[in-house]
Amino acid sequence: MKLASLKQGRDGQLLLVSRDLQRAVSAADIAPTLQAALDQWHRLQPLLEARYQALNQGQLQQSFAFDPSTCHCPLPRAFHWADASAYVNHVELVRKARGAEMPASFWEEPLMYQGGSDTFIPPHDPIRLADEAWGIDLEGEVAVVTDDVPMGISAAQASHHILLVMLVNDVSLRNLIPAELAKGFGFYQSKPSSSFSPVAVTPDELGRHWRDGRVHLPLLCQVNDELLGCPDAGVDMTFNFFQLVAHAAKTRPLGSGTIIGSGTVSNRDSSVGSACLAEKRMLEILTTGQASTAFLRFGDRVRIEMLDTEGRSIFGALDQLVEAWQPDG
């Protein structure tokens, strides 16, 4: 299935979206929001699936043209959002950029932090920030959404708790990160609101591209219509999503609707480009001795998307302008 949330109220109205992303239909009579559907997934999934199949077969007169710009993130806000750094190649490069050594343990256990989940940015809305000097960066990622996950489960058990997959732009403020991490207490101001793709999909929609807890497709990242990179999300992912969910649930249960991010998709093969500007800048430093690529400026446009092997968008695109934030009034 493919699901989305129409902008309505604080938590959206649940939509089903056709496989080709051309048509949509309300599912609010089955579950008013995606969170409500996740809370009762095993009971409601058959009802949603039946309507989804009817939508794809053109049997629903009440369907309408799907417009991703009218959508919020699939979960407009979430009870729990935790982001990992599963692509250790990216971690190593970005730590080099700020002069930090990488402990060997990073190859043995995932890095993960809990981010703010109360104010996600809709996938076609502007990214508004107050100061370009903060070092505004995109981070193209993949994420999964879980049902209720018991504490202490294994990675093999965690595989049964992943309900949905979607894309992420984990906006980062690179110039705020070093001083914040130096305090020894993790990210906060350097990680503003994130965005997610217009559509979340059940893993079966990915077919053979969903295997071993990874999505085996390139992630296309563009800035101002120029390709930044297309690293394959299934390559060089040191820790898969099963391991990430199990890691998050080691000391506490996870509630339905928990979002677990992969961290920036990154391949050791630098010829495929990058999914964030910090990585591109580090590669420039390693090659020429200095970074020539600037971080995002007001007026820049960011686009993140994943296509199937026939060139069709799977999740819809995150397509966002970076704008100067102005205080209300």
XYZ file of C-alpha atoms in Angstrom:
329
model
C 0.000 0.000 0.000
C 0.887 3.637 -0.417
C -0.382 6.073 2.200
C -0.282 9.831 2.679
C -1.732 12.511 4.950
C -3.725 15.407 3.529
C -3.046 18.686 5.301
C -5.941 18.877 7.728
C -5.715 19.665 11.408
C -2.537 18.830 13.262
C -2.361 15.162 12.307
C -3.686 15.164 8.736
C -6.371 13.093 7.057
C -5.405 9.607 5.923
C -5.228 9.013 2.176
C -4.528 5.961 0.068
C -2.456 6.768 -3.019
C -2.351 4.681 -6.178
C 0.800 2.765 -7.036
C 1.594 5.195 -9.866
C 0.989 8.220 -7.561
C -1.682 9.563 -9.915
C -4.865 9.057 -7.875
C -5.831 9.162 -4.210
C -8.848 8.411 -2.071
C -9.716 9.268 1.500
C -9.469 6.476 4.050
C -10.684 8.641 6.925
C -13.743 6.452 7.457
C -11.412 3.502 8.160
C -8.923 5.493 10.237
C -8.953 9.285 10.511
C -5.150 9.571 10.601
C -2.157 7.420 9.816
C -1.331 7.224 13.512
C -4.813 5.856 14.208
C -4.290 3.258 11.476
C -0.933 2.230 12.937
C -2.441 1.884 16.403
C -4.855 -0.759 15.048
C -2.862 -1.948 12.053
C -3.589 -5.652 12.249
C -7.331 -5.017 12.352
C -7.467 -2.181 9.827
C -4.816 -3.291 7.331
C -7.169 -5.664 5.431
C -9.742 -2.867 5.023
C -7.113 -0.426 3.800
C -5.630 -3.021 1.457
C -9.011 -3.771 -0.124
C -9.605 -0.086 -0.843
C -6.060 0.314 -2.147
C -6.564 -2.504 -4.639
C -9.878 -0.995 -5.762
C -8.124 2.369 -6.231
C -5.440 0.806 -8.431
C -8.108 -0.957 -10.492
C -9.956 2.317 -11.137
C -13.070 1.166 -9.301
C -13.529 4.144 -6.951
C -15.564 7.035 -8.308
C -14.665 9.107 -5.258
C -10.951 9.052 -6.105
C -9.229 12.272 -7.152
C -5.955 13.415 -8.685
C -3.115 13.101 -6.201
C -1.308 16.374 -5.505
C 1.664 15.914 -3.164
C 1.799 19.648 -2.452
C -1.475 19.304 -0.511
C 0.071 16.698 1.763
C 1.888 16.880 5.034
C 4.451 14.254 5.975
C 2.785 10.833 6.288
C 3.016 11.336 10.054
C 2.686 15.128 10.482
C 3.997 14.643 14.007
C 5.159 11.488 15.706
C 5.492 10.207 19.241
C 9.051 9.047 18.548
C 11.658 9.919 15.890
C 15.133 8.434 16.221
C 17.814 8.842 13.588
C 20.823 6.599 13.183
C 24.078 6.793 11.254
C 23.940 3.407 9.609
C 26.279 4.356 6.755
C 29.557 4.454 8.647
C 31.390 5.740 5.589
C 29.388 8.979 5.965
C 30.132 9.200 9.680
C 33.841 8.815 9.030
C 33.909 11.526 6.354
C 31.848 14.057 8.298
C 33.890 13.529 11.480
C 37.027 14.177 9.458
C 35.460 17.453 8.328
C 35.321 18.666 11.920
C 38.656 17.146 12.942
C 37.214 14.351 15.066
C 38.582 10.818 15.136
C 36.164 7.933 14.702
C 36.263 5.215 17.365
C 36.432 1.624 16.115
C 33.235 0.885 18.068
C 31.252 2.852 15.450
C 31.615 -0.185 13.157
C 30.228 -2.472 15.864
C 27.193 -0.649 17.272
C 24.889 1.929 15.651
C 24.970 5.609 16.468
C 21.484 6.953 17.178
C 19.925 10.099 18.584
C 16.328 11.016 19.386
C 15.178 14.023 17.356
C 12.316 16.465 17.627
C 9.121 14.999 16.213
C 6.487 17.622 17.007
C 7.031 19.977 14.034
C 7.907 18.087 10.875
C 7.996 20.203 7.691
C 5.595 19.143 4.892
C 7.495 17.749 1.894
C 6.651 20.647 -0.432
C 6.751 23.448 2.145
C 9.733 25.785 2.592
C 12.556 25.069 4.996
C 12.630 28.312 6.983
C 15.696 29.128 9.048
C 17.000 32.347 10.539
C 20.647 32.425 9.463
C 22.593 31.088 6.480
C 25.731 31.224 8.639
C 24.461 28.200 10.558
C 25.605 25.998 7.650
C 22.279 24.709 6.307
C 22.524 21.201 4.869
C 20.209 18.534 3.532
C 20.579 14.889 4.506
C 18.899 12.372 2.210
C 17.843 9.281 4.140
C 15.469 6.338 4.244
C 13.255 5.687 7.278
C 10.926 2.989 8.554
C 7.801 3.209 10.706
C 7.061 0.507 13.269
C 4.118 -0.900 15.130
C 4.424 -1.549 18.885
C 7.896 -3.016 19.463
C 8.621 -4.912 22.696
C 11.724 -4.034 24.656
C 14.735 -6.284 24.189
C 13.813 -7.881 20.872
C 16.402 -9.300 18.510
C 17.087 -8.000 15.017
C 15.340 -11.070 13.575
C 12.245 -10.336 15.665
C 12.386 -6.647 14.748
C 11.926 -7.552 11.082
C 8.265 -8.309 11.809
C 7.581 -4.872 13.282
C 8.378 -2.656 10.285
C 5.125 -1.477 8.683
C 6.132 1.391 6.385
C 9.097 2.863 4.532
C 9.580 6.516 3.521
C 12.283 9.062 2.649
C 13.728 11.782 4.866
C 15.390 15.152 4.591
C 17.074 15.414 7.977
C 17.932 19.110 7.857
C 21.211 19.818 9.662
C 22.969 23.011 10.709
C 26.595 22.031 10.222
C 28.221 25.072 11.750
C 26.318 24.597 15.013
C 27.142 20.907 15.396
C 30.779 20.987 16.625
C 30.200 23.332 19.573
C 26.991 21.546 20.515
C 28.556 18.078 20.497
C 31.562 19.402 22.399
C 29.249 19.903 25.366
C 28.893 16.107 25.508
C 25.099 16.038 25.490
C 24.146 15.498 21.852
C 22.270 17.348 19.102
C 19.522 19.860 19.725
C 19.723 23.295 18.070
C 21.817 21.869 15.216
C 18.954 19.545 14.232
C 15.872 21.610 13.305
C 12.625 20.137 11.983
C 12.954 17.273 9.504
C 10.809 16.462 6.459
C 9.527 13.178 5.051
C 8.373 12.092 1.607
C 4.722 12.727 0.670
C 4.039 8.987 0.574
C 4.917 6.100 2.882
C 4.785 2.582 1.441
C 4.470 -0.879 2.866
C 7.642 -2.932 2.299
C 5.909 -5.272 -0.160
C 5.511 -2.324 -2.568
C 9.296 -2.350 -2.965
C 9.321 -5.963 -4.146
C 12.819 -7.387 -4.584
C 14.310 -4.015 -3.680
C 13.354 -4.576 -0.021
C 15.561 -7.340 1.333
C 17.896 -7.947 4.280
C 16.416 -4.927 6.049
C 17.616 -2.514 3.355
C 16.153 -0.654 0.362
C 18.283 -1.540 -2.662
C 17.729 1.493 -4.881
C 19.557 4.778 -5.511
C 18.454 7.893 -3.632
C 18.433 10.914 -5.940
C 19.428 14.179 -4.262
C 19.421 17.493 -6.144
C 20.192 21.086 -5.268
C 18.883 23.734 -7.676
C 18.098 21.034 -10.260
C 21.696 19.815 -10.272
C 22.462 16.272 -9.136
C 24.275 16.190 -5.820
C 24.362 12.402 -5.754
C 22.548 9.127 -6.225
C 24.076 6.721 -3.690
C 22.435 3.301 -3.478
C 20.624 2.903 -0.160
C 21.293 -0.838 -0.151
C 25.072 -0.513 -0.519
C 27.454 0.150 2.403
C 24.641 0.249 4.982
C 26.625 -1.150 7.905
C 23.569 -1.647 10.128
C 20.256 -2.642 8.522
C 16.828 -1.508 9.690
C 16.222 -4.700 11.649
C 19.363 -3.976 13.665
C 18.433 -0.310 14.073
C 14.967 -1.110 15.434
C 16.434 -3.678 17.828
C 19.044 -1.146 18.958
C 16.360 1.479 19.663
C 14.321 -1.068 21.644
C 17.199 -2.406 23.742
C 16.162 -0.595 26.933
C 12.572 0.491 26.237
C 9.581 -0.520 24.132
C 8.727 1.515 21.053
C 5.181 2.720 20.465
C 3.345 2.345 17.170
C 4.299 5.102 14.781
C 7.931 5.187 15.868
C 10.130 6.448 13.012
C 13.682 5.131 12.692
C 15.961 6.862 10.178
C 18.954 5.365 8.429
C 21.157 8.420 8.549
C 22.590 9.954 5.404
C 22.826 7.424 2.584
C 26.470 7.117 1.597
C 28.546 4.854 -0.641
C 32.297 4.308 -0.525
C 32.270 4.778 -4.298
C 32.470 8.572 -4.394
C 31.663 8.638 -8.119
C 27.943 8.272 -7.266
C 28.007 11.583 -5.415
C 26.598 12.415 -2.007
C 23.295 12.821 -0.206
C 24.471 15.804 1.814
C 26.703 18.811 1.239
C 28.984 18.138 4.208
C 30.096 14.880 2.640
C 30.691 16.528 -0.733
C 32.742 19.241 0.961
C 34.853 16.667 2.790
C 35.543 14.818 -0.445
C 36.635 18.129 -1.980
C 38.990 18.740 0.936
C 40.496 15.282 0.573
C 40.989 15.846 -3.175
C 42.038 19.499 -3.430
C 42.734 20.625 0.116
C 39.716 22.887 0.390
C 35.920 22.805 0.110
C 34.505 24.611 -2.908
C 30.803 23.766 -2.409
C 28.791 26.129 -0.207
C 26.103 25.073 2.207
C 22.518 25.934 1.311
C 21.525 29.554 0.898
C 18.131 31.228 0.967
C 16.483 30.667 -2.398
C 18.078 27.255 -2.984
C 15.810 24.347 -3.854
C 16.307 20.803 -2.540
C 14.791 17.698 -4.129
C 15.038 14.138 -2.797
C 13.398 11.189 -4.572
C 13.716 7.470 -5.214
C 12.757 5.878 -8.539
C 12.063 2.258 -9.368
C 13.935 0.487 -12.166
C 11.395 1.821 -14.689
C 12.037 5.407 -13.607
C 8.782 5.847 -11.656
C 8.731 7.724 -8.376
C 7.982 5.427 -5.446
C 7.458 7.829 -2.544
C 6.917 11.091 -4.380
C 9.548 13.798 -4.035
C 10.566 16.090 -1.243
C 10.789 19.399 -3.109
C 11.571 22.353 -0.877
C 12.865 25.909 -1.041
C 15.178 27.231 1.656
C 13.817 30.530 2.924
C 14.650 33.122 5.560
C 12.554 32.735 8.691
C 10.817 35.853 9.929
C 9.213 36.062 13.367
C 5.441 36.408 13.399
C 4.215 39.952 13.787
